[in-house]
Amino acid sequence: MFPRVVLAPMEDVTDVVFRRACRSVGATLCVTEFIGAEQIVHDSRIARRKLARPADDNPTAIQIYGPDPDLLVAAARIAARAQPAFLDINCGCWVPRVVGRGAGAAWLREPAAMIEMAKRVAAVTELPVTVKTRIGWGPESEMPIIDLARRLEDAGIAGLTIHCRVATAGHSGEADWSWARRAREVVSIPVLVNGDVRTADDAVRALATTGCAGVMIGRAAIEHPWVFREARAALDGTTHAAPTISERIAMYRMIVDANVEQRGVRLGLGVSRRHVRVLGPLLDEVTKKSIYSALTVAATHAVLDGLLSAPDNPLAAVAM
């Protein structure tokens, strides 16, 4: 069901343009930004945008979230019509505006309610339904993930992604992959390990440590989407060259052009700046300021065109 390396769902990041960018460098399976159940049911503009998938955006899973089981069930029925690879329920987002509504990781406060909700969602579609969650809400004494994994499998959930931190930790501290191993050992469904998988070496270590079916990579992909091809190569026992300067420039150029085509110039350029870190070592303060102040596509391309021609750019000589 899962490949060994998967692009994680990230709000305001994993839209169709970024999924395509990651897929071009090895991310075979991607997950959408999370989509509010209420937004889906009410057919909001945001939901329509997030649900839309062109023909080349496959395989992609759709992630839904919300605090209301009835709305999640209704949203699952609607989202299934888009024929994603599977549906995923977000039970792991720790952001206060999400958990404050009772959604995301807030479900971990009420494991019994979480199980019942997941069972209902899984029952309304023939598509596989998975859950992305954390190892618990707060202190170690309240980490229910092992028991939850068993009960979620019994409820009909087809796979799990486990971010190996508690919800209250956010992104602080180190992810403890051993919890993914312990959960994987008590279920027969596939488990993905998530959290602090930043490099190809991390992917290899995470799978060797946990025995999980795969890794899910999130934040590391924002500035280095090439992590997918590097991780896949490492897992196959080979290596893959780091991206060249020309590749980095081409990647950002593609992101800009696709976002402008989809959203118009002003919004498209603004959304693209979220991904400016793909330029890596080229992104000094002068370059960043120039890109942020460019108000047209032509001006943005001019900045990119000038990066390698600058006489004082020490990277120009090694660009390929």
PDB file of C-alpha atoms in Angstrom:
ATOM      1  CA  MET A   1       0.000   0.000   0.000  1.00  0.00           C
ATOM      2  CA  PHE A   2       2.750   2.427   0.950  1.00  0.00           C
ATOM      3  CA  PRO A   3       6.031   2.948  -0.902  1.00  0.00           C
ATOM      4  CA  ARG A   4       9.069   3.272   1.327  1.00  0.00           C
ATOM      5  CA  VAL A   5       9.249   7.086   1.082  1.00  0.00           C
ATOM      6  CA  VAL A   6       6.128   9.282   1.195  1.00  0.00           C
ATOM      7  CA  LEU A   7       5.558  13.049   1.098  1.00  0.00           C
ATOM      8  CA  ALA A   8       3.746  14.134   4.270  1.00  0.00           C
ATOM      9  CA  PRO A   9       0.656  16.350   4.266  1.00  0.00           C
ATOM     10  CA  MET A  10       1.587  19.931   5.199  1.00  0.00           C
ATOM     11  CA  GLU A  11      -0.849  22.824   5.343  1.00  0.00           C
ATOM     12  CA  ASP A  12       0.018  25.634   2.905  1.00  0.00           C
ATOM     13  CA  VAL A  13       2.826  23.490   1.481  1.00  0.00           C
ATOM     14  CA  THR A  14       1.742  20.247  -0.200  1.00  0.00           C
ATOM     15  CA  ASP A  15      -0.533  21.750  -2.821  1.00  0.00           C
ATOM     16  CA  VAL A  16      -0.676  20.325  -6.319  1.00  0.00           C
ATOM     17  CA  VAL A  17       2.312  22.369  -7.502  1.00  0.00           C
ATOM     18  CA  PHE A  18       4.618  21.242  -4.720  1.00  0.00           C
ATOM     19  CA  ARG A  19       3.419  17.656  -5.027  1.00  0.00           C
ATOM     20  CA  ARG A  20       4.375  17.742  -8.698  1.00  0.00           C
ATOM     21  CA  ALA A  21       7.779  19.185  -7.821  1.00  0.00           C
ATOM     22  CA  CYS A  22       8.432  16.462  -5.255  1.00  0.00           C
ATOM     23  CA  ARG A  23       7.152  13.759  -7.569  1.00  0.00           C
ATOM     24  CA  SER A  24       9.649  14.898 -10.213  1.00  0.00           C
ATOM     25  CA  VAL A  25      12.482  14.033  -7.814  1.00  0.00           C
ATOM     26  CA  GLY A  26      11.287  10.738  -6.433  1.00  0.00           C
ATOM     27  CA  ALA A  27       8.159  11.181  -4.279  1.00  0.00           C
ATOM     28  CA  THR A  28       5.948   8.492  -5.772  1.00  0.00           C
ATOM     29  CA  LEU A  29       3.156   8.871  -3.204  1.00  0.00           C
ATOM     30  CA  CYS A  30       2.008  12.253  -1.935  1.00  0.00           C
ATOM     31  CA  VAL A  31      -0.654  13.445   0.499  1.00  0.00           C
ATOM     32  CA  THR A  32      -2.663  16.634   0.123  1.00  0.00           C
ATOM     33  CA  GLU A  33      -2.796  19.476   2.585  1.00  0.00           C
ATOM     34  CA  PHE A  34      -5.376  18.669   5.231  1.00  0.00           C
ATOM     35  CA  ILE A  35      -8.879  19.646   4.192  1.00  0.00           C
ATOM     36  CA  GLY A  36     -11.543  20.628   6.684  1.00  0.00           C
ATOM     37  CA  ALA A  37     -14.543  18.312   6.748  1.00  0.00           C
ATOM     38  CA  GLU A  38     -16.888  21.272   7.051  1.00  0.00           C
ATOM     39  CA  GLN A  39     -15.237  22.944   4.052  1.00  0.00           C
ATOM     40  CA  ILE A  40     -15.708  19.802   1.982  1.00  0.00           C
ATOM     41  CA  VAL A  41     -19.348  19.358   2.973  1.00  0.00           C
ATOM     42  CA  HIS A  42     -20.139  23.020   2.217  1.00  0.00           C
ATOM     43  CA  ASP A  43     -18.220  22.874  -1.090  1.00  0.00           C
ATOM     44  CA  SER A  44     -16.038  25.850  -0.227  1.00  0.00           C
ATOM     45  CA  ARG A  45     -13.608  27.363  -2.701  1.00  0.00           C
ATOM     46  CA  ILE A  46     -10.678  26.246  -0.541  1.00  0.00           C
ATOM     47  CA  ALA A  47     -11.939  22.672  -0.420  1.00  0.00           C
ATOM     48  CA  ARG A  48     -12.451  22.567  -4.187  1.00  0.00           C
ATOM     49  CA  ARG A  49      -8.901  23.797  -4.757  1.00  0.00           C
ATOM     50  CA  LYS A  50      -7.395  21.266  -2.362  1.00  0.00           C
ATOM     51  CA  LEU A  51      -9.448  18.368  -3.717  1.00  0.00           C
ATOM     52  CA  ALA A  52      -8.621  19.122  -7.363  1.00  0.00           C
ATOM     53  CA  ARG A  53      -6.047  16.785  -8.829  1.00  0.00           C
ATOM     54  CA  PRO A  54      -4.865  16.854 -12.458  1.00  0.00           C
ATOM     55  CA  ALA A  55      -4.278  13.584 -14.273  1.00  0.00           C
ATOM     56  CA  ASP A  56      -0.562  13.531 -13.473  1.00  0.00           C
ATOM     57  CA  ASP A  57      -1.148  13.933  -9.712  1.00  0.00           C
ATOM     58  CA  ASN A  58      -1.244  10.238  -8.919  1.00  0.00           C
ATOM     59  CA  PRO A  59      -0.952   8.438  -6.638  1.00  0.00           C
ATOM     60  CA  THR A  60      -2.091  11.034  -4.120  1.00  0.00           C
ATOM     61  CA  ALA A  61      -4.044  10.514  -0.912  1.00  0.00           C
ATOM     62  CA  ILE A  62      -6.517  13.059   0.465  1.00  0.00           C
ATOM     63  CA  GLN A  63      -6.270  13.991   4.121  1.00  0.00           C
ATOM     64  CA  ILE A  64      -9.344  15.242   5.972  1.00  0.00           C
ATOM     65  CA  TYR A  65      -9.703  16.650   9.465  1.00  0.00           C
ATOM     66  CA  GLY A  66     -12.309  17.980  11.844  1.00  0.00           C
ATOM     67  CA  PRO A  67     -13.860  17.598  15.306  1.00  0.00           C
ATOM     68  CA  ASP A  68     -17.295  16.367  14.231  1.00  0.00           C
ATOM     69  CA  PRO A  69     -17.653  12.647  13.367  1.00  0.00           C
ATOM     70  CA  ASP A  70     -20.794  13.255  11.326  1.00  0.00           C
ATOM     71  CA  LEU A  71     -19.052  15.846   9.172  1.00  0.00           C
ATOM     72  CA  LEU A  72     -15.994  13.627   8.783  1.00  0.00           C
ATOM     73  CA  VAL A  73     -18.194  10.789   7.549  1.00  0.00           C
ATOM     74  CA  ALA A  74     -19.943  13.095   5.083  1.00  0.00           C
ATOM     75  CA  ALA A  75     -16.636  14.582   3.954  1.00  0.00           C
ATOM     76  CA  ALA A  76     -15.165  11.119   3.405  1.00  0.00           C
ATOM     77  CA  ARG A  77     -18.022  10.220   1.082  1.00  0.00           C
ATOM     78  CA  ILE A  78     -17.449  13.388  -0.966  1.00  0.00           C
ATOM     79  CA  ALA A  79     -13.649  13.159  -1.000  1.00  0.00           C
ATOM     80  CA  ALA A  80     -13.819   9.551  -2.178  1.00  0.00           C
ATOM     81  CA  ARG A  81     -15.448  10.754  -5.402  1.00  0.00           C
ATOM     82  CA  ALA A  82     -12.116  12.323  -6.361  1.00  0.00           C
ATOM     83  CA  GLN A  83     -10.681   8.779  -6.434  1.00  0.00           C
ATOM     84  CA  PRO A  84      -7.535   9.361  -4.403  1.00  0.00           C
ATOM     85  CA  ALA A  85      -5.122   6.560  -3.576  1.00  0.00           C
ATOM     86  CA  PHE A  86      -6.728   6.473  -0.139  1.00  0.00           C
ATOM     87  CA  LEU A  87      -8.271   8.735   2.475  1.00  0.00           C
ATOM     88  CA  ASP A  88      -6.295   9.769   5.536  1.00  0.00           C
ATOM     89  CA  ILE A  89      -7.701  11.171   8.782  1.00  0.00           C
ATOM     90  CA  ASN A  90      -5.587  13.801  10.507  1.00  0.00           C
ATOM     91  CA  CYS A  91      -5.369  12.915  14.189  1.00  0.00           C
ATOM     92  CA  GLY A  92      -1.923  14.387  14.685  1.00  0.00           C
ATOM     93  CA  CYS A  93      -1.879  18.130  13.999  1.00  0.00           C
ATOM     94  CA  TRP A  94      -0.804  19.885  17.204  1.00  0.00           C
ATOM     95  CA  VAL A  95      -1.325  23.503  16.086  1.00  0.00           C
ATOM     96  CA  PRO A  96      -3.445  25.354  18.688  1.00  0.00           C
ATOM     97  CA  ARG A  97      -6.021  26.650  16.211  1.00  0.00           C
ATOM     98  CA  VAL A  98      -6.685  23.046  15.164  1.00  0.00           C
ATOM     99  CA  VAL A  99      -6.646  21.257  18.522  1.00  0.00           C
ATOM    100  CA  GLY A 100      -8.565  24.143  20.065  1.00  0.00           C
ATOM    101  CA  ARG A 101     -11.504  23.111  17.894  1.00  0.00           C
ATOM    102  CA  GLY A 102     -11.214  19.481  18.943  1.00  0.00           C
ATOM    103  CA  ALA A 103      -9.641  18.384  15.654  1.00  0.00           C
ATOM    104  CA  GLY A 104      -6.259  16.917  14.758  1.00  0.00           C
ATOM    105  CA  ALA A 105      -4.311  15.645  17.756  1.00  0.00           C
ATOM    106  CA  ALA A 106      -7.164  16.636  20.063  1.00  0.00           C
ATOM    107  CA  TRP A 107      -8.674  13.238  19.213  1.00  0.00           C
ATOM    108  CA  LEU A 108      -5.886  11.699  21.318  1.00  0.00           C
ATOM    109  CA  ARG A 109      -7.537  13.156  24.411  1.00  0.00           C
ATOM    110  CA  GLU A 110     -10.484  10.812  23.817  1.00  0.00           C
ATOM    111  CA  PRO A 111      -9.160   7.546  22.357  1.00  0.00           C
ATOM    112  CA  ALA A 112     -12.541   5.800  22.497  1.00  0.00           C
ATOM    113  CA  ALA A 113     -14.172   8.614  20.507  1.00  0.00           C
ATOM    114  CA  MET A 114     -11.277   8.537  18.050  1.00  0.00           C
ATOM    115  CA  ILE A 115     -11.752   4.809  17.452  1.00  0.00           C
ATOM    116  CA  GLU A 116     -15.484   5.174  16.934  1.00  0.00           C
ATOM    117  CA  MET A 117     -14.982   8.079  14.514  1.00  0.00           C
ATOM    118  CA  ALA A 118     -12.372   6.138  12.519  1.00  0.00           C
ATOM    119  CA  LYS A 119     -14.640   3.095  12.367  1.00  0.00           C
ATOM    120  CA  ARG A 120     -17.492   5.166  10.970  1.00  0.00           C
ATOM    121  CA  VAL A 121     -15.304   6.857   8.355  1.00  0.00           C
ATOM    122  CA  ALA A 122     -13.766   3.571   7.233  1.00  0.00           C
ATOM    123  CA  ALA A 123     -17.219   2.059   6.789  1.00  0.00           C
ATOM    124  CA  VAL A 124     -18.553   4.623   4.298  1.00  0.00           C
ATOM    125  CA  THR A 125     -16.091   4.114   1.443  1.00  0.00           C
ATOM    126  CA  GLU A 126     -14.497   1.213  -0.385  1.00  0.00           C
ATOM    127  CA  LEU A 127     -11.249   3.185  -0.498  1.00  0.00           C
ATOM    128  CA  PRO A 128      -8.605   2.359   2.111  1.00  0.00           C
ATOM    129  CA  VAL A 129      -8.777   4.749   5.078  1.00  0.00           C
ATOM    130  CA  THR A 130      -5.643   5.492   7.080  1.00  0.00           C
ATOM    131  CA  VAL A 131      -4.870   7.573  10.152  1.00  0.00           C
ATOM    132  CA  LYS A 132      -1.955   9.909  10.795  1.00  0.00           C
ATOM    133  CA  THR A 133      -1.435  10.496  14.482  1.00  0.00           C
ATOM    134  CA  ARG A 134       1.064  11.106  17.270  1.00  0.00           C
ATOM    135  CA  ILE A 135       2.149   8.755  20.031  1.00  0.00           C
ATOM    136  CA  GLY A 136      -0.063  10.485  22.581  1.00  0.00           C
ATOM    137  CA  TRP A 137      -1.299  13.790  23.851  1.00  0.00           C
ATOM    138  CA  GLY A 138       0.980  14.600  26.782  1.00  0.00           C
ATOM    139  CA  PRO A 139       3.240  12.754  29.218  1.00  0.00           C
ATOM    140  CA  GLU A 140       4.508   9.237  28.634  1.00  0.00           C
ATOM    141  CA  SER A 141       1.892   7.801  30.964  1.00  0.00           C
ATOM    142  CA  GLU A 142      -0.719   9.069  28.498  1.00  0.00           C
ATOM    143  CA  MET A 143       0.817   7.609  25.318  1.00  0.00           C
ATOM    144  CA  PRO A 144      -1.928   5.348  23.973  1.00  0.00           C
ATOM    145  CA  ILE A 145      -0.386   4.599  20.573  1.00  0.00           C
ATOM    146  CA  ILE A 146       0.173   0.848  21.024  1.00  0.00           C
ATOM    147  CA  ASP A 147      -3.362   0.179  22.199  1.00  0.00           C
ATOM    148  CA  LEU A 148      -4.682   2.671  19.646  1.00  0.00           C
ATOM    149  CA  ALA A 149      -2.893   0.906  16.818  1.00  0.00           C
ATOM    150  CA  ARG A 150      -4.579  -2.402  17.695  1.00  0.00           C
ATOM    151  CA  ARG A 151      -7.988  -0.812  18.053  1.00  0.00           C
ATOM    152  CA  LEU A 152      -7.665   1.223  14.846  1.00  0.00           C
ATOM    153  CA  GLU A 153      -6.842  -1.929  12.923  1.00  0.00           C
ATOM    154  CA  ASP A 154      -9.897  -3.620  14.458  1.00  0.00           C
ATOM    155  CA  ALA A 155     -11.964  -0.571  13.418  1.00  0.00           C
ATOM    156  CA  GLY A 156     -11.084  -1.112   9.765  1.00  0.00           C
ATOM    157  CA  ILE A 157      -8.218   1.340   9.362  1.00  0.00           C
ATOM    158  CA  ALA A 158      -5.927   0.157   6.557  1.00  0.00           C
ATOM    159  CA  GLY A 159      -2.678   1.827   7.600  1.00  0.00           C
ATOM    160  CA  LEU A 160      -1.079   4.146  10.142  1.00  0.00           C
ATOM    161  CA  THR A 161       1.412   6.975  10.052  1.00  0.00           C
ATOM    162  CA  ILE A 162       2.933   7.669  13.452  1.00  0.00           C
ATOM    163  CA  HIS A 163       4.672  10.938  14.184  1.00  0.00           C
ATOM    164  CA  CYS A 164       6.875   9.894  17.068  1.00  0.00           C
ATOM    165  CA  ARG A 165       6.319  12.863  19.383  1.00  0.00           C
ATOM    166  CA  VAL A 166       3.482  13.679  21.750  1.00  0.00           C
ATOM    167  CA  ALA A 167       1.090  16.374  20.606  1.00  0.00           C
ATOM    168  CA  THR A 168       2.081  18.877  23.284  1.00  0.00           C
ATOM    169  CA  ALA A 169       5.707  18.744  22.092  1.00  0.00           C
ATOM    170  CA  GLY A 170       4.938  20.253  18.704  1.00  0.00           C
ATOM    171  CA  HIS A 171       8.196  19.943  16.792  1.00  0.00           C
ATOM    172  CA  SER A 172      10.432  20.299  19.861  1.00  0.00           C
ATOM    173  CA  GLY A 173      12.677  17.572  21.219  1.00  0.00           C
ATOM    174  CA  GLU A 174      13.666  14.426  19.353  1.00  0.00           C
ATOM    175  CA  ALA A 175      11.198  12.038  17.785  1.00  0.00           C
ATOM    176  CA  ASP A 176      11.359   8.611  19.446  1.00  0.00           C
ATOM    177  CA  TRP A 177      11.050   6.113  16.605  1.00  0.00           C
ATOM    178  CA  SER A 178      10.866   3.195  19.020  1.00  0.00           C
ATOM    179  CA  TRP A 179       7.156   3.917  19.476  1.00  0.00           C
ATOM    180  CA  ALA A 180       6.549   3.277  15.767  1.00  0.00           C
ATOM    181  CA  ARG A 181       8.370  -0.044  16.133  1.00  0.00           C
ATOM    182  CA  ARG A 182       6.302  -1.024  19.155  1.00  0.00           C
ATOM    183  CA  ALA A 183       3.056  -0.128  17.394  1.00  0.00           C
ATOM    184  CA  ARG A 184       4.105  -1.910  14.217  1.00  0.00           C
ATOM    185  CA  GLU A 185       4.766  -5.078  16.181  1.00  0.00           C
ATOM    186  CA  VAL A 186       1.163  -5.382  17.366  1.00  0.00           C
ATOM    187  CA  VAL A 187      -0.641  -4.843  14.049  1.00  0.00           C
ATOM    188  CA  SER A 188      -0.692  -6.455  10.623  1.00  0.00           C
ATOM    189  CA  ILE A 189      -1.506  -3.234   8.747  1.00  0.00           C
ATOM    190  CA  PRO A 190       1.380  -1.164   7.322  1.00  0.00           C
ATOM    191  CA  VAL A 191       2.877   1.553   9.509  1.00  0.00           C
ATOM    192  CA  LEU A 192       4.858   4.597   8.370  1.00  0.00           C
ATOM    193  CA  VAL A 193       7.310   6.268  10.733  1.00  0.00           C
ATOM    194  CA  ASN A 194       7.341  10.081  10.764  1.00  0.00           C
ATOM    195  CA  GLY A 195       9.284  12.738  12.624  1.00  0.00           C
ATOM    196  CA  ASP A 196      12.928  13.830  12.255  1.00  0.00           C
ATOM    197  CA  VAL A 197      13.415  11.977   8.967  1.00  0.00           C
ATOM    198  CA  ARG A 198      15.517  14.713   7.399  1.00  0.00           C
ATOM    199  CA  THR A 199      18.010  12.908   5.172  1.00  0.00           C
ATOM    200  CA  ALA A 200      18.523   9.721   3.211  1.00  0.00           C
ATOM    201  CA  ASP A 201      20.594   8.344   6.075  1.00  0.00           C
ATOM    202  CA  ASP A 202      17.734   9.096   8.478  1.00  0.00           C
ATOM    203  CA  ALA A 203      15.346   7.150   6.252  1.00  0.00           C
ATOM    204  CA  VAL A 204      17.639   4.138   6.267  1.00  0.00           C
ATOM    205  CA  ARG A 205      18.088   4.301  10.055  1.00  0.00           C
ATOM    206  CA  ALA A 206      14.362   4.798  10.699  1.00  0.00           C
ATOM    207  CA  LEU A 207      13.370   1.718   8.724  1.00  0.00           C
ATOM    208  CA  ALA A 208      16.189  -0.381  10.142  1.00  0.00           C
ATOM    209  CA  THR A 209      15.223   0.693  13.666  1.00  0.00           C
ATOM    210  CA  THR A 210      11.464   0.226  13.363  1.00  0.00           C
ATOM    211  CA  GLY A 211      10.844  -2.363  10.658  1.00  0.00           C
ATOM    212  CA  CYS A 212       8.077  -0.073   9.377  1.00  0.00           C
ATOM    213  CA  ALA A 213       6.780  -0.208   5.820  1.00  0.00           C
ATOM    214  CA  GLY A 214       8.130   3.237   5.013  1.00  0.00           C
ATOM    215  CA  VAL A 215       8.975   6.728   6.154  1.00  0.00           C
ATOM    216  CA  MET A 216       6.942   9.880   5.742  1.00  0.00           C
ATOM    217  CA  ILE A 217       8.990  13.034   5.144  1.00  0.00           C
ATOM    218  CA  GLY A 218       7.601  16.488   5.827  1.00  0.00           C
ATOM    219  CA  ARG A 219       9.568  19.588   6.757  1.00  0.00           C
ATOM    220  CA  ALA A 220      12.863  18.412   5.248  1.00  0.00           C
ATOM    221  CA  ALA A 221      11.232  18.309   1.818  1.00  0.00           C
ATOM    222  CA  ILE A 222      10.354  22.002   1.884  1.00  0.00           C
ATOM    223  CA  GLU A 223      13.935  23.091   1.301  1.00  0.00           C
ATOM    224  CA  HIS A 224      15.285  19.856  -0.145  1.00  0.00           C
ATOM    225  CA  PRO A 225      12.691  17.900  -2.150  1.00  0.00           C
ATOM    226  CA  TRP A 226      15.571  15.861  -3.606  1.00  0.00           C
ATOM    227  CA  VAL A 227      15.536  13.970  -0.285  1.00  0.00           C
ATOM    228  CA  PHE A 228      13.070  11.566  -1.917  1.00  0.00           C
ATOM    229  CA  ARG A 229      15.376  10.402  -4.704  1.00  0.00           C
ATOM    230  CA  GLU A 230      18.303  10.344  -2.287  1.00  0.00           C
ATOM    231  CA  ALA A 231      16.393   8.276   0.274  1.00  0.00           C
ATOM    232  CA  ARG A 232      15.124   5.818  -2.323  1.00  0.00           C
ATOM    233  CA  ALA A 233      18.655   5.377  -3.646  1.00  0.00           C
ATOM    234  CA  ALA A 234      20.060   4.844  -0.151  1.00  0.00           C
ATOM    235  CA  LEU A 235      17.398   2.260   0.631  1.00  0.00           C
ATOM    236  CA  ASP A 236      18.345   0.461  -2.575  1.00  0.00           C
ATOM    237  CA  GLY A 237      21.978   0.458  -1.481  1.00  0.00           C
ATOM    238  CA  THR A 238      23.111   3.032  -4.027  1.00  0.00           C
ATOM    239  CA  THR A 239      23.727   6.767  -4.011  1.00  0.00           C
ATOM    240  CA  HIS A 240      22.306   9.692  -5.929  1.00  0.00           C
ATOM    241  CA  ALA A 241      24.135  12.909  -6.667  1.00  0.00           C
ATOM    242  CA  ALA A 242      23.124  16.020  -4.782  1.00  0.00           C
ATOM    243  CA  PRO A 243      21.137  18.536  -6.835  1.00  0.00           C
ATOM    244  CA  THR A 244      23.195  20.823  -9.006  1.00  0.00           C
ATOM    245  CA  ILE A 245      22.815  24.583  -8.863  1.00  0.00           C
ATOM    246  CA  SER A 246      21.057  24.439 -12.227  1.00  0.00           C
ATOM    247  CA  GLU A 247      18.583  21.903 -10.851  1.00  0.00           C
ATOM    248  CA  ARG A 248      17.834  24.139  -7.895  1.00  0.00           C
ATOM    249  CA  ILE A 249      17.161  27.117 -10.138  1.00  0.00           C
ATOM    250  CA  ALA A 250      15.021  25.028 -12.501  1.00  0.00           C
ATOM    251  CA  MET A 251      13.018  23.699  -9.556  1.00  0.00           C
ATOM    252  CA  TYR A 252      12.162  27.168  -8.244  1.00  0.00           C
ATOM    253  CA  ARG A 253      11.432  28.429 -11.759  1.00  0.00           C
ATOM    254  CA  MET A 254       8.998  25.567 -12.308  1.00  0.00           C
ATOM    255  CA  ILE A 255       7.262  26.251  -8.981  1.00  0.00           C
ATOM    256  CA  VAL A 256       6.869  29.942  -9.863  1.00  0.00           C
ATOM    257  CA  ASP A 257       5.504  29.307 -13.346  1.00  0.00           C
ATOM    258  CA  ALA A 258       3.037  26.655 -12.186  1.00  0.00           C
ATOM    259  CA  ASN A 259       1.738  28.723  -9.278  1.00  0.00           C
ATOM    260  CA  VAL A 260       1.292  31.817 -11.445  1.00  0.00           C
ATOM    261  CA  GLU A 261      -0.576  29.795 -14.059  1.00  0.00           C
ATOM    262  CA  GLN A 262      -2.856  28.384 -11.375  1.00  0.00           C
ATOM    263  CA  ARG A 263      -3.354  31.418  -9.104  1.00  0.00           C
ATOM    264  CA  GLY A 264      -2.440  34.533 -11.057  1.00  0.00           C
ATOM    265  CA  VAL A 265       0.664  36.694 -10.766  1.00  0.00           C
ATOM    266  CA  ARG A 266       0.305  38.322  -7.352  1.00  0.00           C
ATOM    267  CA  LEU A 267      -0.884  35.276  -5.423  1.00  0.00           C
ATOM    268  CA  GLY A 268       1.207  32.854  -7.471  1.00  0.00           C
ATOM    269  CA  LEU A 269       4.439  34.699  -6.715  1.00  0.00           C
ATOM    270  CA  GLY A 270       3.486  34.991  -3.055  1.00  0.00           C
ATOM    271  CA  VAL A 271       2.757  31.282  -2.700  1.00  0.00           C
ATOM    272  CA  SER A 272       5.983  30.374  -4.508  1.00  0.00           C
ATOM    273  CA  ARG A 273       8.086  32.278  -1.991  1.00  0.00           C
ATOM    274  CA  ARG A 274       7.199  29.616   0.579  1.00  0.00           C
ATOM    275  CA  HIS A 275       9.519  27.364  -1.414  1.00  0.00           C
ATOM    276  CA  VAL A 276      12.419  29.736  -2.016  1.00  0.00           C
ATOM    277  CA  ARG A 277      14.672  27.594   0.173  1.00  0.00           C
ATOM    278  CA  VAL A 278      14.974  25.062  -2.644  1.00  0.00           C
ATOM    279  CA  LEU A 279      17.671  27.430  -3.939  1.00  0.00           C
ATOM    280  CA  GLY A 280      19.852  26.184  -1.100  1.00  0.00           C
ATOM    281  CA  PRO A 281      23.334  27.756  -1.052  1.00  0.00           C
ATOM    282  CA  LEU A 282      22.302  30.323  -3.652  1.00  0.00           C
ATOM    283  CA  LEU A 283      19.856  31.888  -1.222  1.00  0.00           C
ATOM    284  CA  ASP A 284      21.885  34.644   0.379  1.00  0.00           C
ATOM    285  CA  GLU A 285      20.167  37.706   1.803  1.00  0.00           C
ATOM    286  CA  VAL A 286      20.582  39.714  -1.401  1.00  0.00           C
ATOM    287  CA  THR A 287      19.012  36.998  -3.531  1.00  0.00           C
ATOM    288  CA  LYS A 288      16.179  36.450  -1.081  1.00  0.00           C
ATOM    289  CA  LYS A 289      15.409  40.170  -0.961  1.00  0.00           C
ATOM    290  CA  SER A 290      15.470  40.386  -4.754  1.00  0.00           C
ATOM    291  CA  ILE A 291      13.039  37.484  -5.126  1.00  0.00           C
ATOM    292  CA  TYR A 292      10.700  38.826  -2.471  1.00  0.00           C
ATOM    293  CA  SER A 293      10.653  42.271  -4.079  1.00  0.00           C
ATOM    294  CA  ALA A 294      10.096  40.969  -7.625  1.00  0.00           C
ATOM    295  CA  LEU A 295       6.500  41.801  -8.574  1.00  0.00           C
ATOM    296  CA  THR A 296       6.355  40.107 -11.981  1.00  0.00           C
ATOM    297  CA  VAL A 297       7.252  36.718 -13.389  1.00  0.00           C
ATOM    298  CA  ALA A 298       9.807  38.358 -15.683  1.00  0.00           C
ATOM    299  CA  ALA A 299      11.478  40.083 -12.739  1.00  0.00           C
ATOM    300  CA  THR A 300      11.622  36.812 -10.816  1.00  0.00           C
ATOM    301  CA  HIS A 301      13.133  34.988 -13.788  1.00  0.00           C
ATOM    302  CA  ALA A 302      15.669  37.791 -14.175  1.00  0.00           C
ATOM    303  CA  VAL A 303      16.839  37.214 -10.612  1.00  0.00           C
ATOM    304  CA  LEU A 304      17.190  33.496 -11.290  1.00  0.00           C
ATOM    305  CA  ASP A 305      18.955  34.094 -14.612  1.00  0.00           C
ATOM    306  CA  GLY A 306      21.419  36.382 -12.917  1.00  0.00           C
ATOM    307  CA  LEU A 307      22.408  33.967 -10.167  1.00  0.00           C
ATOM    308  CA  LEU A 308      24.979  32.054 -12.212  1.00  0.00           C
ATOM    309  CA  SER A 309      26.214  34.980 -14.277  1.00  0.00           C
ATOM    310  CA  ALA A 310      27.235  37.068 -11.271  1.00  0.00           C
ATOM    311  CA  PRO A 311      31.046  37.380 -11.417  1.00  0.00           C
ATOM    312  CA  ASP A 312      31.385  37.128  -7.640  1.00  0.00           C
ATOM    313  CA  ASN A 313      29.283  33.961  -7.362  1.00  0.00           C
ATOM    314  CA  PRO A 314      31.680  31.180  -6.312  1.00  0.00           C
ATOM    315  CA  LEU A 315      29.077  28.557  -7.182  1.00  0.00           C
ATOM    316  CA  ALA A 316      28.926  29.511 -10.838  1.00  0.00           C
ATOM    317  CA  ALA A 317      32.100  27.606 -11.634  1.00  0.00           C
ATOM    318  CA  VAL A 318      30.740  24.327 -10.234  1.00  0.00           C
ATOM    319  CA  ALA A 319      27.187  24.596 -11.575  1.00  0.00           C
ATOM    320  CA  MET A 320      26.150  21.941 -14.025  1.00  0.00           C
TER     321      MET A 320
END
